[in-house]
């Protein structure tokens, strides 16, 4: 098991621009050219704010591709498969019921089914990789889990891209970004959390945490399957009036980067508690050999909570601006808003105790897992048990 000597290895680089290669600039040119193509094709339908979102997304994709090289290949594969599916659809939504490739592979229902199966299989591979005795067999199983996770994330993003196009094929006034209901955002949660885990895996060159990270994704997949089967929630529905806004394109993704980061940090906290116990009871056991060190786990947990807190703060500010436009006020103490504030205060206190009081280790690991319970209620429980202005995904 390869462990970086420096916990900051690959995470902080003093001069990104000076270190850019020819391929980095070619990547930037490709993304920029694609954005210009989108602008030229859809300029008539893009208002000032949508143009700003397109520009921001372009800059973000270029920057992420520079900073994390695997994002380039992933983006190109997602774009290629999505465009291929869109070409197969043409202008007929019914093609999704007759074209063999769409029916079995690239329509949004098919791609989501592939995503679900791949995530569940990856979870099994990661768990076996952590549990089996032989180190060689363990590495092969963990590597398989990694490849399956990459494939699952790819199919999930393809599903979202194709579902976006499908909504316009049903009817032009149906068309919207697929982050508007509980089914859509569960798909988004799965792929965002999977991508955040894969970033950790490639940067720290560690795969053992996949056994825990994929468990939380598999729980989301299980709910997604149940929700689709029991409530036919996978159908594309028109937007309610309050959601017909450009704010949805930035508020919801920012929110789910926060949710995904908090979920992964909670699983890192669980890994910390498992390793801490194993070091005391079985210092030469498989858990100690395969999980990262306590110092590294503590550092990863902090980094992902800090990332999640930053994006959740941004999402909360964007949500307040959206609320002012949609409902005439920045804050209304709606149950979703109240619980979002509770989540924000929980992680603000977590970070405060780490910075100002020097807390480390077990207390913060336990707190991180408790934070996941609070966040889950905000994400899902409010929709099930409470009602309010944000009740777009009730069971």
XYZ file of C-alpha atoms in Angstrom:
395
model
C 0.000 0.000 0.000
C 1.563 3.272 -1.148
C 1.264 6.194 1.234
C 2.463 9.717 0.361
C 5.152 10.900 2.749
C 3.642 14.365 2.772
C -0.071 14.703 3.497
C -0.080 17.800 1.329
C 1.360 15.869 -1.632
C -0.617 16.632 -4.774
C -3.033 18.928 -2.913
C -1.158 22.231 -2.749
C 0.960 23.369 -5.664
C 2.662 26.742 -5.431
C 2.431 27.779 -9.093
C -0.206 26.095 -11.201
C 0.054 28.421 -14.209
C 3.855 28.134 -14.535
C 3.605 24.364 -14.468
C 1.059 24.082 -17.305
C 2.034 21.932 -20.268
C 0.995 22.012 -23.909
C -1.721 19.449 -23.163
C -3.075 21.721 -20.419
C -3.484 24.561 -22.873
C -4.998 22.235 -25.476
C -7.519 21.145 -22.845
C -8.397 24.783 -22.132
C -8.778 25.488 -25.850
C -11.052 22.472 -26.319
C -13.326 23.429 -23.429
C -13.423 27.054 -24.533
C -14.246 26.079 -28.118
C -17.049 23.842 -26.886
C -18.461 26.659 -24.770
C -18.348 29.037 -27.742
C -20.170 26.417 -29.810
C -22.888 26.145 -27.167
C -23.174 29.932 -27.025
C -23.483 30.264 -30.814
C -26.054 27.458 -31.035
C -28.266 28.558 -28.142
C -27.563 32.291 -27.917
C -31.196 33.202 -28.577
C -32.328 31.160 -25.568
C -29.595 32.326 -23.189
C -30.261 35.335 -21.020
C -27.555 37.346 -19.312
C -27.526 35.111 -16.231
C -27.422 31.880 -18.239
C -24.474 33.291 -20.177
C -22.728 34.047 -16.886
C -23.373 30.480 -15.697
C -21.952 29.115 -18.974
C -18.835 31.270 -18.576
C -18.394 30.227 -14.951
C -18.872 26.540 -15.743
C -16.325 26.793 -18.569
C -13.715 28.404 -16.324
C -14.401 25.857 -13.574
C -14.029 22.886 -15.920
C -10.766 24.246 -17.315
C -9.418 24.832 -13.820
C -10.446 21.426 -12.495
C -8.935 19.775 -15.572
C -5.657 21.596 -14.940
C -5.620 20.747 -11.261
C -6.860 17.157 -11.482
C -5.873 15.519 -14.758
C -8.281 12.505 -14.635
C -11.157 14.974 -14.947
C -10.187 15.571 -18.562
C -10.638 11.990 -19.707
C -13.816 11.657 -17.658
C -15.292 14.833 -19.173
C -14.434 13.763 -22.722
C -16.002 10.325 -22.281
C -19.146 11.818 -20.723
C -19.411 14.396 -23.501
C -18.847 11.795 -26.217
C -21.428 9.331 -24.896
C -23.958 12.087 -24.198
C -23.642 13.601 -27.669
C -23.887 10.141 -29.237
C -27.116 9.496 -27.341
C -28.516 12.895 -28.321
C -27.737 12.175 -31.986
C -29.520 8.824 -31.707
C -32.593 10.557 -30.304
C -32.681 13.148 -33.076
C -35.894 15.072 -32.495
C -37.964 12.065 -31.431
C -38.380 11.191 -27.759
C -39.932 7.883 -28.884
C -36.496 6.805 -30.173
C -35.706 5.935 -26.579
C -38.209 3.091 -26.820
C -37.088 1.662 -30.168
C -33.367 2.277 -30.675
C -31.395 -0.679 -29.279
C -28.483 1.392 -27.960
C -30.785 3.879 -26.268
C -33.060 1.236 -24.778
C -30.234 -0.805 -23.251
C -27.406 1.667 -22.751
C -27.768 5.403 -23.219
C -31.321 6.582 -22.548
C -31.481 8.157 -19.112
C -33.375 5.202 -17.533
C -30.856 2.742 -18.990
C -27.837 4.815 -17.969
C -29.207 5.218 -14.434
C -29.760 1.456 -14.236
C -26.137 0.923 -15.292
C -24.984 3.475 -12.730
C -26.921 1.691 -9.991
C -25.557 -1.738 -10.893
C -21.987 -0.508 -11.226
C -22.039 1.293 -7.874
C -23.463 -1.762 -6.098
C -20.898 -4.064 -7.716
C -18.094 -1.631 -6.898
C -19.185 -1.655 -3.261
C -18.894 -5.440 -3.133
C -15.436 -5.298 -4.741
C -14.187 -2.671 -2.280
C -15.562 -4.544 0.740
C -13.953 -7.786 -0.438
C -10.698 -5.917 -1.027
C -10.722 -4.754 2.580
C -11.822 -8.091 4.028
C -9.826 -10.773 2.166
C -6.591 -12.057 3.677
C -4.159 -12.073 0.756
C -2.620 -8.700 -0.073
C -2.392 -9.463 -3.803
C -6.046 -10.532 -3.977
C -7.001 -7.493 -1.944
C -5.250 -5.132 -4.362
C -6.946 -6.749 -7.376
C -10.360 -6.464 -5.753
C -9.766 -2.829 -4.785
C -8.564 -2.028 -8.319
C -11.723 -3.609 -9.744
C -13.809 -1.507 -7.368
C -12.011 1.619 -8.572
C -12.662 0.890 -12.248
C -16.313 0.101 -11.537
C -16.683 3.376 -9.640
C -15.233 5.349 -12.547
C -17.696 3.607 -14.870
C -20.612 4.272 -12.506
C -19.792 7.976 -12.237
C -19.513 8.167 -16.027
C -22.907 6.546 -16.605
C -24.511 8.716 -13.932
C -23.319 11.932 -15.528
C -24.328 10.660 -18.981
C -27.794 9.925 -17.570
C -28.132 13.489 -16.301
C -26.950 15.003 -19.591
C -29.279 12.824 -21.671
C -32.188 13.339 -19.269
C -31.736 17.092 -19.766
C -32.179 16.646 -23.512
C -35.071 14.209 -23.067
C -37.004 16.827 -21.119
C -36.898 19.133 -24.144
C -37.890 16.320 -26.512
C -41.027 15.630 -24.473
C -42.063 19.266 -24.944
C -40.021 22.458 -25.259
C -41.713 24.008 -22.223
C -40.851 20.853 -20.196
C -37.146 21.378 -20.745
C -35.032 21.886 -17.625
C -31.793 20.822 -15.983
C -32.432 17.492 -14.184
C -31.935 18.625 -10.588
C -35.520 19.601 -9.831
C -36.936 16.695 -7.814
C -35.908 14.054 -5.308
C -35.177 11.412 -7.960
C -32.923 13.704 -9.983
C -30.957 14.943 -6.988
C -30.367 11.416 -5.702
C -28.674 10.639 -9.019
C -26.699 13.860 -8.615
C -25.754 12.933 -5.045
C -24.450 9.525 -6.161
C -22.229 10.873 -8.927
C -20.942 13.868 -6.949
C -20.080 11.736 -3.923
C -18.471 9.129 -6.185
C -16.403 11.812 -7.910
C -15.301 13.311 -4.603
C -14.188 9.875 -3.442
C -12.290 9.232 -6.694
C -10.464 12.536 -6.254
C -9.296 11.343 -2.836
C -8.317 7.945 -4.271
C -6.156 9.355 -7.050
C -4.557 12.097 -4.948
C -3.709 9.975 -1.929
C -3.163 6.753 -3.925
C -5.357 4.844 -1.465
C -8.299 2.594 -2.292
C -9.257 0.988 1.000
C -11.651 3.793 1.953
C -13.818 2.824 -1.019
C -15.358 0.102 1.143
C -16.872 2.807 3.344
C -17.413 5.590 0.802
C -19.313 3.295 -1.535
C -21.543 2.070 1.290
C -23.137 5.503 1.594
C -23.536 5.701 -2.199
C -25.076 2.212 -2.269
C -27.579 3.315 0.389
C -28.543 6.207 -1.901
C -28.781 3.799 -4.856
C -31.071 1.507 -2.854
C -33.366 4.442 -2.084
C -33.236 5.547 -5.726
C -34.367 2.108 -6.902
C -37.122 1.946 -4.279
C -38.310 5.469 -5.111
C -38.476 4.725 -8.834
C -40.266 1.383 -8.434
C -42.709 2.369 -5.679
C -43.541 5.905 -6.833
C -42.601 5.919 -10.568
C -40.478 8.909 -9.645
C -38.174 8.447 -12.630
C -40.706 10.076 -14.952
C -39.771 13.509 -16.233
C -42.304 16.029 -14.957
C -42.768 19.745 -15.717
C -41.308 22.242 -13.303
C -43.394 23.987 -10.688
C -43.362 27.766 -11.273
C -40.907 28.582 -8.456
C -38.272 26.306 -9.990
C -38.326 27.953 -13.411
C -35.239 29.975 -12.662
C -31.571 30.164 -13.586
C -30.812 29.955 -9.847
C -31.555 26.223 -9.907
C -28.559 25.615 -12.176
C -26.119 26.875 -9.539
C -27.876 26.521 -6.167
C -28.578 22.788 -6.395
C -25.142 21.624 -7.693
C -23.382 23.743 -5.042
C -25.627 22.205 -2.383
C -24.797 18.676 -3.455
C -21.057 19.223 -3.541
C -21.602 20.141 0.105
C -23.765 17.090 0.792
C -21.322 14.759 -0.976
C -18.346 16.168 0.916
C -20.118 15.805 4.257
C -21.113 12.217 3.416
C -17.571 11.218 2.490
C -16.093 12.941 5.542
C -18.503 10.964 7.740
C -17.263 7.704 6.245
C -13.684 8.865 6.808
C -14.681 9.440 10.431
C -15.953 5.860 10.623
C -12.647 4.668 9.141
C -10.803 6.685 11.796
C -12.781 5.013 14.588
C -12.224 1.550 13.082
C -8.481 2.064 12.735
C -8.199 3.631 16.182
C -9.891 0.598 17.729
C -7.871 -1.833 15.618
C -4.578 -0.227 16.654
C -5.461 -0.866 20.286
C -6.814 -4.399 19.855
C -5.154 -5.835 16.720
C -2.129 -3.686 15.829
C -0.977 -6.161 13.168
C -4.418 -6.860 11.702
C -5.782 -6.239 8.218
C -7.583 -3.033 9.203
C -4.333 -1.409 10.393
C -2.424 -2.614 7.330
C -4.979 -1.447 4.781
C -6.584 1.704 6.128
C -4.638 4.980 6.023
C -2.920 6.243 9.154
C -4.894 8.090 11.809
C -3.066 11.313 10.967
C -4.003 11.009 7.298
C -7.629 10.139 8.073
C -7.892 13.155 10.371
C -6.471 15.386 7.654
C -8.806 14.005 4.948
C -11.838 14.394 7.213
C -10.965 18.037 7.841
C -10.317 18.817 4.181
C -13.642 17.407 2.997
C -15.643 19.103 5.750
C -13.939 22.407 4.875
C -14.765 21.869 1.188
C -18.348 20.910 1.967
C -18.785 23.866 4.314
C -17.553 26.300 1.655
C -19.956 24.987 -0.988
C -22.852 24.638 1.453
C -22.334 28.254 2.524
C -22.340 29.340 -1.118
C -25.490 27.294 -1.783
C -27.237 28.852 1.214
C -26.434 32.368 0.006
C -27.604 31.512 -3.517
C -30.759 29.954 -2.080
C -31.537 33.148 -0.162
C -31.144 35.206 -3.329
C -33.379 32.767 -5.204
C -35.983 32.906 -2.411
C -36.052 36.696 -2.592
C -36.816 36.473 -6.298
C -39.348 33.632 -6.064
C -41.136 34.350 -2.787
C -40.315 37.955 -2.000
C -38.043 37.371 1.003
C -34.530 36.113 1.657
C -35.525 33.897 4.596
C -38.891 32.510 5.696
C -37.969 29.853 8.304
C -39.328 27.202 5.995
C -38.435 23.711 7.403
C -35.828 23.168 4.683
C -34.240 26.531 5.374
C -34.269 25.925 9.118
C -32.596 22.540 8.788
C -30.080 23.923 6.300
C -29.159 26.470 8.968
C -28.805 23.653 11.530
C -26.457 21.791 9.144
C -24.436 24.965 8.558
C -24.131 25.681 12.290
C -23.147 22.065 12.979
C -20.183 22.148 10.603
C -19.274 25.726 11.539
C -18.972 24.510 15.138
C -16.946 21.468 13.976
C -14.452 23.699 12.194
C -14.390 26.168 15.082
C -13.502 23.444 17.583
C -10.721 22.190 15.322
C -9.226 25.626 14.698
C -9.689 27.411 18.006
C -9.653 24.534 20.502
C -7.270 22.199 18.713
C -9.662 19.230 18.702
C -8.465 16.209 16.745
C -9.160 12.517 16.420
C -12.018 10.574 17.937
C -14.313 13.437 19.076
C -14.318 14.983 15.610
C -14.693 11.583 13.930
C -17.798 10.850 15.993
C -19.071 14.371 15.358
C -18.535 13.932 11.622
C -20.751 10.844 11.589
C -23.423 12.573 13.708
C -23.247 15.430 11.205
C -24.176 12.986 8.441
C -27.349 12.067 10.334
C -28.258 15.752 10.658
C -27.456 16.355 6.982
C -29.489 13.327 5.883
C -32.533 14.655 7.699
C -32.076 18.021 5.981
C -31.649 16.322 2.593
C -34.323 13.644 2.861
C -36.147 13.710 6.192
C -37.592 17.184 5.699
C -39.174 16.024 2.437
C -40.701 12.960 4.092
C -41.873 14.274 7.457
C -42.313 18.031 7.033
C -44.003 20.313 4.551
C -43.159 23.753 3.318
C -42.100 25.857 0.371
C -39.409 23.315 -0.579
C -41.736 20.271 -0.728
C -40.903 19.206 -4.274
C -39.959 15.589 -3.513
C -42.318 14.211 -0.865
C -42.942 10.492 -0.541
